[in-house]
Amino acid sequence: MASNKQGGSASRRAVSILLRAFVTLVMVATLNFVLFRVIPGDPAALLLGAARTSVTVEQIEAQSQRWGLDRPLVPDQLVQYVATTFQGDFGYSFKFRGRHVTDLILERLPATIVLVGLAQFIAIICGVMLGVYAGWRRGGAGDHIVTGASLALYSTPAFWLGMILVVIFSTALGWLPGYGAHSPGAITGSLDWLLDYLRHLALPVTVVALGLIGQYVVVARAAMSDVVTEDYMVTARAKGLAGGQMLMRHAFRNAMLPVVTLITLNLGYVVAGAITVEAVFAWPGIGGLTVEALNARDYPVLQGIFLLLGASIVVANLVADLAYGFLDPRVRQ
């Protein structure tokens, strides 16, 4: 009987979470439409490119009619946007002369996933381990060193750190390239291509990973510091359990709830990329595409990117909410 009640409670909780996620997506889509309509500048004039200083009013009006920019925002453009979005159609790019937005995003997405995904993997492993160590040994010399370094990394702007690494390792030492994803010129052989790609990937991955490591250390250290003072930890210590047993059986799992939240949210940002880092290293990912679209007032591309970002964050929150039930039985109840 009790198991049936718990199952029904878990089902209601899952349905509630899914419903909130759907409502949030609808709100994100609506705000997504409004946000990019208040950006200064006339996209119809920008569509005419470098010759826009000498264009006529008739040319601007023709561009507006071609792309539907002459119609009222509400309800015409809003209804069209919602209808096409729910069909999976993000429209066509202004800047890239009519290319489909979905094609542009899918073209840039792999580079971003490789960059941010690899940096996330490195940061999760290193950051959580260092944070747990600092929290378990709080007050010691190792705790002070790890916490101080992590706070410094966490507060350092990514673009500034990226430029410093470019100056040192690319310009001064010449060890690693600091621009693009591949060296100019033909590369013979798949192995040479892979090695060249990894060399270009090294610096941007390092910048993104260092910033994320700082976040994970700070959160994991704070969570572990709270857990070690709980009554059940005192009881376990009084029973004579070894430090390793206390850490793995009791402390680690209970300290993971805030860390899981941070991990899932950061994984949601994988598809968005690190805009400033991609701009510094000219990495051909979603972040670079965002900058190009912003400069060109390319509404469809911006809407597609930010809707994808919003959906990824909502899904990440959904995964975090569901994961809580497995990590802490009190959440299921």
Coordinates of C-alpha atoms in Angstrom, one line a residue:
M1 CA 0.0 0.0 0.0
A2 CA 2.8 2.4 0.9
S3 CA 4.7 1.5 -2.3
N4 CA 1.5 2.4 -4.3
K5 CA 1.3 5.8 -2.6
Q6 CA 4.9 6.5 -3.2
G7 CA 4.6 5.4 -6.9
G8 CA 1.6 7.7 -7.3
S9 CA 3.4 10.6 -5.6
A10 CA 6.4 10.1 -7.9
S11 CA 4.2 10.0 -11.0
R12 CA 2.4 13.2 -10.0
R13 CA 5.8 14.9 -9.3
A14 CA 7.1 13.8 -12.7
V15 CA 4.0 15.1 -14.5
S16 CA 4.3 18.4 -12.6
I17 CA 7.9 18.8 -13.6
L18 CA 7.1 18.1 -17.3
L19 CA 4.2 20.6 -17.2
R20 CA 6.4 23.3 -15.8
A21 CA 9.0 22.6 -18.4
F22 CA 6.5 22.9 -21.2
V23 CA 5.1 26.2 -19.8
T24 CA 8.6 27.5 -19.5
L25 CA 9.4 26.7 -23.1
V26 CA 6.3 28.5 -24.3
M27 CA 7.4 31.6 -22.3
V28 CA 10.9 31.4 -23.6
A29 CA 9.6 31.2 -27.2
T30 CA 7.4 34.3 -26.7
L31 CA 10.1 36.3 -25.0
N32 CA 12.5 35.1 -27.7
F33 CA 10.3 36.7 -30.4
V34 CA 9.9 40.1 -28.5
L35 CA 13.5 40.4 -27.4
F36 CA 15.1 40.6 -30.9
R37 CA 12.5 43.0 -32.2
V38 CA 13.6 45.7 -29.8
I39 CA 17.3 45.6 -30.9
P40 CA 18.2 48.9 -32.5
G41 CA 18.8 48.9 -36.3
D42 CA 16.9 48.1 -39.4
P43 CA 17.5 44.6 -40.6
A44 CA 16.1 45.4 -44.0
A45 CA 18.9 48.0 -44.5
L46 CA 21.5 45.7 -43.1
L47 CA 20.5 43.0 -45.6
L48 CA 21.7 45.2 -48.4
G49 CA 25.3 44.8 -47.2
A50 CA 28.1 47.2 -47.7
A51 CA 26.1 49.4 -50.1
R52 CA 23.5 50.3 -47.5
T53 CA 24.9 53.9 -47.3
S54 CA 23.6 54.5 -50.8
V55 CA 20.4 52.4 -50.9
T56 CA 17.1 53.9 -51.7
V57 CA 13.9 53.7 -49.8
E58 CA 12.4 51.5 -52.4
Q59 CA 15.2 49.0 -52.0
I60 CA 14.7 48.8 -48.3
E61 CA 10.9 48.4 -48.7
A62 CA 11.5 45.6 -51.2
Q63 CA 13.7 43.8 -48.7
S64 CA 11.1 44.3 -45.9
Q65 CA 8.4 42.8 -48.1
R66 CA 10.6 39.9 -49.2
W67 CA 11.3 38.8 -45.6
G68 CA 7.9 39.8 -44.1
L69 CA 9.3 42.6 -42.0
D70 CA 6.7 45.1 -43.2
R71 CA 3.8 43.2 -41.6
P72 CA 2.6 44.0 -38.0
L73 CA 4.6 42.4 -35.2
V74 CA 1.4 41.4 -33.5
P75 CA -0.4 39.3 -34.5
D76 CA 1.1 38.6 -38.0
Q77 CA 4.8 38.1 -37.4
L78 CA 4.2 36.6 -33.9
V79 CA 1.7 34.0 -35.3
Q80 CA 4.0 33.1 -38.1
Y81 CA 6.9 32.7 -35.8
V82 CA 5.0 30.5 -33.3
A83 CA 3.5 28.3 -36.1
T84 CA 6.8 27.7 -37.9
T85 CA 8.7 27.2 -34.6
F86 CA 6.4 24.4 -33.5
Q87 CA 7.0 22.8 -36.9
G88 CA 10.7 22.8 -36.3
D89 CA 11.3 25.5 -38.9
F90 CA 13.4 28.5 -37.6
G91 CA 13.2 30.4 -40.9
Y92 CA 15.9 31.7 -43.2
S93 CA 18.9 33.8 -42.4
F94 CA 19.2 37.4 -43.4
K95 CA 23.0 37.6 -43.3
F96 CA 23.7 34.4 -45.0
R97 CA 21.5 35.2 -48.0
G98 CA 18.5 32.9 -47.4
R99 CA 20.3 29.8 -45.9
H100 CA 18.1 27.8 -43.5
V101 CA 18.7 28.6 -39.9
T102 CA 18.6 25.0 -38.9
D103 CA 21.3 24.2 -41.4
L104 CA 23.5 27.0 -40.0
I105 CA 23.1 25.8 -36.4
L106 CA 23.7 22.2 -37.2
E107 CA 26.8 23.2 -39.2
R108 CA 28.3 25.0 -36.2
L109 CA 27.0 22.8 -33.4
P110 CA 29.6 20.0 -33.6
A111 CA 32.5 22.4 -33.0
T112 CA 30.8 23.8 -29.9
I113 CA 29.9 20.4 -28.5
V114 CA 33.5 19.2 -28.9
L115 CA 34.9 22.4 -27.3
V116 CA 32.5 22.8 -24.4
G117 CA 31.7 19.2 -23.9
L118 CA 35.4 18.2 -23.5
A119 CA 36.0 21.2 -21.2
Q120 CA 33.0 20.1 -19.1
F121 CA 34.2 16.6 -18.8
I122 CA 37.7 17.7 -17.6
A123 CA 36.2 20.3 -15.3
I124 CA 33.7 17.9 -13.7
I125 CA 36.3 15.3 -12.9
C126 CA 39.0 17.7 -11.6
G127 CA 36.6 20.2 -10.0
V128 CA 34.5 17.7 -8.1
M129 CA 37.5 15.8 -6.8
L130 CA 39.4 18.9 -5.7
G131 CA 36.2 20.4 -4.1
V132 CA 35.5 17.2 -2.2
Y133 CA 39.1 17.0 -1.0
A134 CA 39.1 20.7 0.1
G135 CA 35.8 20.2 2.0
W136 CA 36.8 17.0 3.6
R137 CA 40.2 18.5 4.7
R138 CA 38.7 22.0 5.4
G139 CA 40.9 24.3 7.3
G140 CA 44.1 22.6 6.2
A141 CA 46.9 23.9 3.9
G142 CA 45.5 21.9 0.9
D143 CA 42.0 23.4 1.5
H144 CA 43.4 27.0 1.5
I145 CA 45.5 26.4 -1.7
V146 CA 42.7 24.7 -3.6
T147 CA 40.0 27.2 -2.5
G148 CA 42.2 30.2 -3.2
A149 CA 43.2 29.0 -6.7
S150 CA 39.6 28.1 -7.5
L151 CA 38.2 31.5 -6.4
A152 CA 40.9 33.2 -8.6
L153 CA 39.9 31.1 -11.6
Y154 CA 36.2 31.6 -10.9
S155 CA 36.5 35.3 -10.9
T156 CA 38.8 35.6 -13.9
P157 CA 37.0 36.7 -17.1
A158 CA 37.3 34.0 -19.7
F159 CA 38.1 36.3 -22.6
W160 CA 41.0 37.9 -20.6
L161 CA 42.4 34.5 -19.7
G162 CA 42.1 33.5 -23.3
M163 CA 44.0 36.5 -24.5
I164 CA 46.8 35.9 -21.9
L165 CA 47.2 32.3 -23.0
V166 CA 47.3 33.4 -26.7
V167 CA 50.0 35.9 -26.0
I168 CA 52.1 33.4 -24.0
F169 CA 51.6 30.1 -25.8
S170 CA 50.8 31.2 -29.3
T171 CA 52.6 34.5 -29.9
A172 CA 55.6 34.4 -27.6
L173 CA 56.4 30.7 -27.4
G174 CA 54.7 29.6 -30.7
W175 CA 53.8 26.2 -29.2
L176 CA 50.1 26.2 -30.0
P177 CA 47.9 28.0 -32.5
G178 CA 45.5 30.6 -31.2
Y179 CA 43.1 31.1 -34.1
G180 CA 40.5 28.9 -35.9
A181 CA 40.1 25.2 -35.9
H182 CA 42.6 24.3 -38.6
S183 CA 45.8 25.6 -40.0
P184 CA 45.6 27.2 -43.5
G185 CA 46.6 25.1 -46.4
A186 CA 45.9 21.5 -47.3
I187 CA 46.5 18.8 -44.7
T188 CA 47.3 15.4 -45.9
G189 CA 46.1 12.3 -44.0
S190 CA 43.4 11.9 -41.4
L191 CA 46.0 11.6 -38.6
D192 CA 47.6 15.0 -39.5
W193 CA 44.1 16.5 -39.6
L194 CA 43.3 15.2 -36.2
L195 CA 46.5 16.3 -34.6
D196 CA 46.1 19.8 -36.1
Y197 CA 42.6 20.0 -34.8
L198 CA 43.7 19.0 -31.3
R199 CA 46.4 21.6 -31.3
H200 CA 43.9 24.3 -32.2
L201 CA 41.5 22.9 -29.6
A202 CA 44.0 22.9 -26.7
L203 CA 43.9 26.6 -25.7
P204 CA 40.1 27.2 -25.9
V205 CA 39.4 24.0 -24.0
T206 CA 41.9 25.0 -21.3
V207 CA 40.3 28.4 -20.9
V208 CA 36.7 27.0 -20.6
A209 CA 37.8 24.1 -18.3
L210 CA 39.7 26.3 -15.9
G211 CA 36.7 28.6 -15.4
L212 CA 34.4 25.6 -14.9
I213 CA 36.8 23.9 -12.5
G214 CA 36.6 27.0 -10.3
Q215 CA 32.8 26.7 -10.1
Y216 CA 32.8 23.0 -9.3
V217 CA 35.4 23.3 -6.6
V218 CA 33.6 26.2 -4.9
V219 CA 30.2 24.4 -4.9
A220 CA 31.6 20.9 -4.1
R221 CA 33.7 22.3 -1.2
A222 CA 30.8 24.2 0.3
A223 CA 28.5 21.1 0.1
M224 CA 31.1 18.8 1.6
S225 CA 31.8 21.3 4.4
D226 CA 28.1 21.3 5.3
V227 CA 27.8 17.5 5.2
V228 CA 30.8 16.7 7.5
T229 CA 29.1 18.6 10.4
E230 CA 25.8 16.6 10.1
D231 CA 24.8 14.4 13.1
Y232 CA 25.0 11.2 11.0
M233 CA 28.6 11.9 10.2
V234 CA 29.4 12.4 13.9
T235 CA 27.6 9.1 14.7
A236 CA 29.6 7.3 12.0
R237 CA 32.8 8.7 13.3
A238 CA 31.8 7.6 16.9
K239 CA 31.2 4.1 15.6
G240 CA 34.8 3.9 14.4
L241 CA 34.3 4.0 10.6
A242 CA 37.4 4.8 8.7
G243 CA 37.7 8.1 6.9
G244 CA 37.4 6.5 3.4
Q245 CA 34.3 4.6 4.4
M246 CA 32.7 7.7 5.9
L247 CA 33.5 9.7 2.8
M248 CA 32.2 7.2 0.2
R249 CA 29.2 5.8 2.1
H250 CA 27.8 8.9 3.8
A251 CA 29.4 12.2 2.8
F252 CA 30.0 12.0 -0.9
R253 CA 26.4 11.1 -2.0
N254 CA 24.7 13.7 0.2
A255 CA 27.1 16.4 -0.9
M256 CA 26.3 15.8 -4.6
L257 CA 22.9 17.4 -4.7
P258 CA 24.1 21.0 -5.3
V259 CA 26.9 19.7 -7.5
V260 CA 24.4 17.8 -9.7
T261 CA 22.4 21.0 -10.1
L262 CA 25.5 22.9 -11.3
I263 CA 26.6 20.1 -13.6
T264 CA 23.2 19.7 -15.3
L265 CA 22.8 23.5 -15.8
N266 CA 26.3 23.8 -17.2
L267 CA 25.6 20.8 -19.5
G268 CA 22.6 22.8 -20.8
Y269 CA 25.0 25.5 -21.9
V270 CA 27.0 23.0 -24.0
V271 CA 24.9 23.8 -27.1
A272 CA 25.3 27.6 -26.5
G273 CA 29.0 27.5 -26.4
A274 CA 31.3 29.9 -24.7
I275 CA 30.7 33.0 -26.7
T276 CA 33.6 35.1 -25.5
V277 CA 36.0 32.2 -25.7
E278 CA 34.9 31.3 -29.2
A279 CA 35.3 35.0 -30.2
V280 CA 38.8 35.2 -28.8
F281 CA 40.0 32.1 -30.6
A282 CA 37.8 32.5 -33.7
W283 CA 36.4 29.0 -33.0
P284 CA 33.7 28.1 -35.6
G285 CA 30.9 27.2 -33.2
I286 CA 27.6 28.5 -32.0
G287 CA 29.2 31.3 -30.0
G288 CA 30.9 32.7 -33.1
L289 CA 27.6 32.4 -35.1
T290 CA 25.8 34.3 -32.3
V291 CA 28.3 37.2 -32.6
E292 CA 27.9 37.3 -36.4
A293 CA 24.2 37.3 -36.2
L294 CA 24.1 40.0 -33.5
N295 CA 26.3 42.3 -35.7
A296 CA 24.0 41.7 -38.7
R297 CA 20.7 42.0 -36.7
D298 CA 19.9 38.5 -38.1
Y299 CA 16.7 37.9 -36.2
P300 CA 15.9 34.3 -37.4
V301 CA 19.4 33.0 -36.5
L302 CA 19.4 34.7 -33.1
Q303 CA 15.9 33.4 -32.4
G304 CA 17.0 29.9 -33.4
I305 CA 20.1 30.0 -31.2
F306 CA 18.4 31.4 -28.1
L307 CA 15.5 29.1 -28.4
L308 CA 17.9 26.2 -28.6
L309 CA 19.7 27.5 -25.5
G310 CA 16.4 28.0 -23.6
A311 CA 15.3 24.5 -24.5
S312 CA 18.6 23.0 -23.4
I313 CA 18.5 24.8 -20.0
V314 CA 14.9 23.7 -19.5
V315 CA 15.9 20.1 -20.3
A316 CA 18.9 20.4 -18.0
N317 CA 16.7 21.5 -15.1
L318 CA 14.3 18.7 -15.9
V319 CA 17.1 16.1 -15.6
A320 CA 18.3 17.7 -12.4
D321 CA 14.9 17.5 -10.8
L322 CA 14.5 13.9 -11.7
A323 CA 18.0 13.0 -10.6
Y324 CA 17.3 14.4 -7.1
G325 CA 14.8 11.6 -6.5
F326 CA 17.5 9.0 -7.1
L327 CA 20.1 10.8 -5.0
D328 CA 17.9 11.8 -2.0
P329 CA 14.8 9.6 -1.1
R330 CA 13.3 12.5 0.8
V331 CA 12.7 14.3 -2.5
R332 CA 10.6 11.4 -3.7
Q333 CA 8.5 11.6 -0.6

